PDB file of C-alpha atoms in Angstrom:
ATOM      1  CA  MET A 642     150.458  24.991   8.095  1.00  0.00           C
ATOM      2  CA  ASP A 643     149.225  27.286  10.762  1.00  0.00           C
ATOM      3  CA  PRO A 644     145.844  26.304  12.272  1.00  0.00           C
ATOM      4  CA  LYS A 645     144.654  29.921  12.046  1.00  0.00           C
ATOM      5  CA  ILE A 646     145.250  29.968   8.282  1.00  0.00           C
ATOM      6  CA  ILE A 647     143.455  26.629   7.898  1.00  0.00           C
ATOM      7  CA  GLY A 648     140.544  28.054   9.879  1.00  0.00           C
ATOM      8  CA  LEU A 649     140.415  31.171   7.712  1.00  0.00           C
ATOM      9  CA  LEU A 650     140.604  29.080   4.507  1.00  0.00           C
ATOM     10  CA  GLY A 651     137.838  26.804   5.803  1.00  0.00           C
ATOM     11  CA  THR A 652     135.675  29.821   6.621  1.00  0.00           C
ATOM     12  CA  ALA A 653     136.316  31.365   3.207  1.00  0.00           C
ATOM     13  CA  LEU A 654     135.567  28.046   1.470  1.00  0.00           C
ATOM     14  CA  SER A 655     132.319  27.598   3.399  1.00  0.00           C
ATOM     15  CA  ALA A 656     131.322  31.189   2.543  1.00  0.00           C
ATOM     16  CA  ILE A 657     131.975  30.506  -1.148  1.00  0.00           C
ATOM     17  CA  ILE A 658     129.972  27.266  -1.000  1.00  0.00           C
ATOM     18  CA  ALA A 659     127.107  29.035   0.802  1.00  0.00           C
ATOM     19  CA  ALA A 660     127.112  31.856  -1.764  1.00  0.00           C
ATOM     20  CA  LEU A 661     127.092  29.390  -4.670  1.00  0.00           C
ATOM     21  CA  SER A 662     124.299  27.320  -3.146  1.00  0.00           C
ATOM     22  CA  TYR A 663     122.261  30.483  -2.485  1.00  0.00           C
ATOM     23  CA  TRP A 664     122.806  31.599  -6.089  1.00  0.00           C
ATOM     24  CA  ALA A 665     121.752  28.163  -7.400  1.00  0.00           C
ATOM     25  CA  LYS A 666     118.690  28.116  -5.143  1.00  0.00           C
ATOM     26  CA  THR A 667     117.527  31.592  -6.163  1.00  0.00           C
ATOM     27  CA  LYS A 668     118.139  30.798  -9.831  1.00  0.00           C
ATOM     28  CA  HIS A 669     116.049  27.636  -9.482  1.00  0.00           C
ATOM     29  CA  GLU A 670     113.254  29.489  -7.663  1.00  0.00           C
ATOM     30  CA  ARG A 671     113.258  32.282 -10.251  1.00  0.00           C
ATOM     31  CA  ARG A 672     113.034  29.786 -13.107  1.00  0.00           C
ATOM     32  CA  ARG A 673     110.240  27.883 -11.364  1.00  0.00           C
ATOM     33  CA  ALA A 674     108.235  31.045 -10.741  1.00  0.00           C
ATOM     34  CA  THR A 675     108.838  32.237 -14.309  1.00  0.00           C
ATOM     35  CA  ARG A 676     107.690  28.902 -15.715  1.00  0.00           C
ATOM     36  CA  ALA A 677     104.480  29.086 -13.685  1.00  0.00           C
ATOM     37  CA  VAL A 678     103.651  32.589 -14.950  1.00  0.00           C
ATOM     38  CA  LEU A 679     104.526  31.700 -18.523  1.00  0.00           C
ATOM     39  CA  TYR A 680     102.355  28.576 -18.294  1.00  0.00           C
ATOM     40  CA  TYR A 681      99.278  30.663 -17.500  1.00  0.00           C
ATOM     41  CA  LEU A 682     100.101  33.146 -20.237  1.00  0.00           C
ATOM     42  CA  LEU A 683     100.472  30.253 -22.656  1.00  0.00           C
ATOM     43  CA  GLU A 684      97.045  28.957 -21.624  1.00  0.00           C
ATOM     44  CA  VAL A 685      95.489  32.324 -22.465  1.00  0.00           C
ATOM     45  CA  GLU A 686      97.331  32.560 -25.771  1.00  0.00           C
ATOM     46  CA  HIS A 687      96.304  29.021 -26.712  1.00  0.00           C
ATOM     47  CA  LEU A 688      92.624  29.734 -26.138  1.00  0.00           C
ATOM     48  CA  VAL A 689      92.743  33.058 -27.985  1.00  0.00           C
ATOM     49  CA  ARG A 690      94.445  31.416 -30.972  1.00  0.00           C
ATOM     50  CA  LYS A 691      91.986  28.545 -30.921  1.00  0.00           C
ATOM     51  CA  MET A 692      89.060  30.956 -31.001  1.00  0.00           C
ATOM     52  CA  HIS A 693      90.743  33.024 -33.700  1.00  0.00           C
ATOM     53  CA  TYR A 694      91.124  29.996 -35.972  1.00  0.00           C
ATOM     54  CA  ALA A 695      87.531  28.957 -35.269  1.00  0.00           C
ATOM     55  CA  ARG A 696      86.224  32.191 -36.767  1.00  0.00           C
ATOM     56  CA  ASN A 697      85.992  30.523 -40.213  1.00  0.00           C
ATOM     57  CA  LEU A 698      84.252  27.467 -38.804  1.00  0.00           C
ATOM     58  CA  PRO A 699      80.668  28.465 -39.796  1.00  0.00           C
ATOM     59  CA  ASN A 700      81.561  28.965 -43.449  1.00  0.00           C
ATOM     60  CA  ASP A 701      83.732  25.850 -43.513  1.00  0.00           C
ATOM     61  CA  CYS A 702      80.905  23.765 -42.028  1.00  0.00           C
ATOM     62  CA  VAL A 703      78.398  25.048 -44.580  1.00  0.00           C
ATOM     63  CA  ASP A 704      80.830  24.347 -47.424  1.00  0.00           C
ATOM     64  CA  GLU A 705      81.290  20.805 -46.128  1.00  0.00           C
ATOM     65  CA  MET A 706      77.511  20.411 -45.795  1.00  0.00           C
ATOM     66  CA  ARG A 707      77.109  21.524 -49.430  1.00  0.00           C
ATOM     67  CA  ARG A 708      79.715  19.034 -50.650  1.00  0.00           C
ATOM     68  CA  THR A 709      78.186  16.191 -48.651  1.00  0.00           C
ATOM     69  CA  LEU A 710      74.666  16.952 -49.829  1.00  0.00           C
ATOM     70  CA  GLU A 711      75.805  17.273 -53.470  1.00  0.00           C
ATOM     71  CA  ILE A 712      77.367  13.805 -53.276  1.00  0.00           C
ATOM     72  CA  ASN A 713      73.922  12.481 -52.360  1.00  0.00           C
ATOM     73  CA  GLY A 714      72.218  14.526 -55.058  1.00  0.00           C
ATOM     74  CA  LEU A 715      70.733  17.179 -52.764  1.00  0.00           C
ATOM     75  CA  VAL A 716      71.192  20.930 -52.879  1.00  0.00           C
ATOM     76  CA  LEU A 717      71.607  23.266 -49.929  1.00  0.00           C
ATOM     77  CA  THR A 718      69.584  26.369 -50.647  1.00  0.00           C
ATOM     78  CA  GLU A 719      71.032  29.804 -49.967  1.00  0.00           C
ATOM     79  CA  PRO A 720      68.513  30.672 -47.186  1.00  0.00           C
ATOM     80  CA  ASP A 721      69.307  27.348 -45.478  1.00  0.00           C
ATOM     81  CA  ALA A 722      73.028  27.996 -45.839  1.00  0.00           C
ATOM     82  CA  GLU A 723      72.675  31.476 -44.317  1.00  0.00           C
ATOM     83  CA  ALA A 724      70.590  30.066 -41.471  1.00  0.00           C
ATOM     84  CA  ALA A 725      73.201  27.362 -40.849  1.00  0.00           C
ATOM     85  CA  VAL A 726      76.021  29.909 -40.823  1.00  0.00           C
ATOM     86  CA  GLU A 727      74.092  32.060 -38.360  1.00  0.00           C
ATOM     87  CA  GLU A 728      73.265  29.121 -36.068  1.00  0.00           C
ATOM     88  CA  ILE A 729      76.846  27.864 -36.091  1.00  0.00           C
ATOM     89  CA  GLY A 730      78.049  31.431 -35.440  1.00  0.00           C
ATOM     90  CA  GLN A 731      75.737  31.752 -32.447  1.00  0.00           C
ATOM     91  CA  PHE A 732      76.874  28.392 -31.132  1.00  0.00           C
ATOM     92  CA  LEU A 733      80.494  29.469 -31.587  1.00  0.00           C
ATOM     93  CA  HIS A 734      79.757  32.675 -29.667  1.00  0.00           C
ATOM     94  CA  VAL A 735      78.238  30.749 -26.759  1.00  0.00           C
ATOM     95  CA  PHE A 736      81.129  28.291 -26.811  1.00  0.00           C
ATOM     96  CA  ALA A 737      83.778  31.037 -26.902  1.00  0.00           C
ATOM     97  CA  THR A 738      82.068  32.910 -24.084  1.00  0.00           C
ATOM     98  CA  ALA A 739      81.945  29.796 -21.923  1.00  0.00           C
ATOM     99  CA  GLU A 740      85.575  28.925 -22.678  1.00  0.00           C
ATOM    100  CA  PHE A 741      86.843  32.417 -21.827  1.00  0.00           C
ATOM    101  CA  GLN A 742      84.800  32.543 -18.625  1.00  0.00           C
ATOM    102  CA  ASN A 743      86.038  29.091 -17.637  1.00  0.00           C
ATOM    103  CA  LEU A 744      89.635  30.094 -18.323  1.00  0.00           C
ATOM    104  CA  ALA A 745      89.269  33.302 -16.334  1.00  0.00           C
ATOM    105  CA  ALA A 746      87.738  31.451 -13.388  1.00  0.00           C
ATOM    106  CA  THR A 747      90.342  28.697 -13.532  1.00  0.00           C
ATOM    107  CA  ILE A 748      93.570  30.645 -13.796  1.00  0.00           C
ATOM    108  CA  ALA A 749      92.845  34.001 -12.162  1.00  0.00           C
ATOM    109  CA  GLU A 750      93.900  33.064  -8.635  1.00  0.00           C
ATOM    110  CA  PRO A 751      96.884  30.811  -9.481  1.00  0.00           C
ATOM    111  CA  PHE A 752      98.129  33.341 -12.018  1.00  0.00           C
ATOM    112  CA  GLU A 753      98.023  36.128  -9.430  1.00  0.00           C
ATOM    113  CA  LYS A 754      99.865  33.924  -6.901  1.00  0.00           C
ATOM    114  CA  ALA A 755     102.505  33.010  -9.482  1.00  0.00           C
ATOM    115  CA  LEU A 756     103.021  36.699 -10.311  1.00  0.00           C
ATOM    116  CA  VAL A 757     103.400  37.582  -6.629  1.00  0.00           C
ATOM    117  CA  GLU A 758     105.930  34.790  -6.181  1.00  0.00           C
ATOM    118  CA  LEU A 759     107.816  35.873  -9.274  1.00  0.00           C
ATOM    119  CA  SER A 760     107.864  39.464  -8.058  1.00  0.00           C
ATOM    120  CA  ARG A 761     109.702  38.303  -4.934  1.00  0.00           C
ATOM    121  CA  GLU A 762     112.282  36.407  -6.981  1.00  0.00           C
ATOM    122  CA  ASP A 763     112.697  38.790  -9.907  1.00  0.00           C
ATOM    123  CA  PRO A 764     110.714  42.031  -9.634  1.00  0.00           C
ATOM    124  CA  PHE A 765     111.818  43.394 -13.002  1.00  0.00           C
ATOM    125  CA  LEU A 766     110.822  40.241 -14.870  1.00  0.00           C
ATOM    126  CA  ALA A 767     107.510  40.116 -13.004  1.00  0.00           C
ATOM    127  CA  PHE A 768     106.822  43.720 -13.951  1.00  0.00           C
ATOM    128  CA  THR A 769     107.683  42.995 -17.579  1.00  0.00           C
ATOM    129  CA  LEU A 770     105.563  39.823 -17.744  1.00  0.00           C
ATOM    130  CA  ARG A 771     102.757  41.468 -15.890  1.00  0.00           C
ATOM    131  CA  GLY A 772     102.318  43.800 -18.811  1.00  0.00           C
ATOM    132  CA  ARG A 773     102.742  46.921 -16.751  1.00  0.00           C
ATOM    133  CA  ASP A 774      99.795  46.138 -14.473  1.00  0.00           C
ATOM    134  CA  GLN A 775      97.521  44.974 -17.301  1.00  0.00           C
ATOM    135  CA  LEU A 776      97.634  41.209 -16.751  1.00  0.00           C
ATOM    136  CA  VAL A 777      96.546  41.454 -13.122  1.00  0.00           C
ATOM    137  CA  MET A 778      93.203  42.453 -14.544  1.00  0.00           C
ATOM    138  CA  LEU A 779      93.115  39.274 -16.668  1.00  0.00           C
ATOM    139  CA  PRO A 780      89.661  38.131 -15.495  1.00  0.00           C
ATOM    140  CA  GLN A 781      88.148  41.541 -16.251  1.00  0.00           C
ATOM    141  CA  LYS A 782      89.889  41.697 -19.640  1.00  0.00           C
ATOM    142  CA  LEU A 783      88.658  38.218 -20.558  1.00  0.00           C
ATOM    143  CA  ALA A 784      85.133  39.203 -19.524  1.00  0.00           C
ATOM    144  CA  GLU A 785      85.359  42.319 -21.710  1.00  0.00           C
ATOM    145  CA  LEU A 786      86.671  40.251 -24.605  1.00  0.00           C
ATOM    146  CA  THR A 787      83.865  37.742 -24.183  1.00  0.00           C
ATOM    147  CA  ALA A 788      81.278  40.509 -24.098  1.00  0.00           C
ATOM    148  CA  SER A 789      82.760  42.070 -27.220  1.00  0.00           C
ATOM    149  CA  ILE A 790      82.543  38.823 -29.212  1.00  0.00           C
ATOM    150  CA  ARG A 791      79.202  38.824 -30.957  1.00  0.00           C
ATOM    151  CA  PRO A 792      77.957  36.301 -33.490  1.00  0.00           C
ATOM    152  CA  SER A 793      78.110  39.088 -36.073  1.00  0.00           C
ATOM    153  CA  ASP A 794      81.901  39.197 -35.571  1.00  0.00           C
ATOM    154  CA  VAL A 795      82.206  35.746 -37.095  1.00  0.00           C
ATOM    155  CA  PRO A 796      82.832  36.007 -40.841  1.00  0.00           C
ATOM    156  CA  GLY A 797      79.795  35.022 -42.847  1.00  0.00           C
ATOM    157  CA  THR A 798      77.281  35.681 -40.109  1.00  0.00           C
ATOM    158  CA  ARG A 799      74.844  38.503 -39.833  1.00  0.00           C
ATOM    159  CA  SER A 800      73.487  40.199 -36.772  1.00  0.00           C
ATOM    160  CA  ASN A 801      69.844  40.173 -35.689  1.00  0.00           C
ATOM    161  CA  VAL A 802      70.130  43.864 -34.840  1.00  0.00           C
TER     162      VAL A 802
END
């Protein structure tokens, strides 16, 4: 075989290997960046779902208090039950506010960095996951959500207004 042909085949083979390794590297980087962004989105979704399911907590607690007191021969009066629901609702509001503020403070910067990194690897996916520029404002949106949650939003509670 001619040494020139062997040289050309070696060059072509090394170009193919370099292209495949570049493709594998970029695919790995894209997946890593996507996983990081999706992790932060999953954190937000988890907290929102947790707070959504906790909306019935005041009424459930009062029902459990009634059952426990009835076992011991005591009765929970309606004004006491309403007061308990309101107190638990206010506690839930404070807890939800603190959790949302903590989440916003914790993930705002890493989430933004992960989105920037993803936008370098896969701009279209980053744009799609970003929510068309809505998720960059995640801390502000969480603050608005926290401000909009009032104890009166919890079923079974009443507002002092």
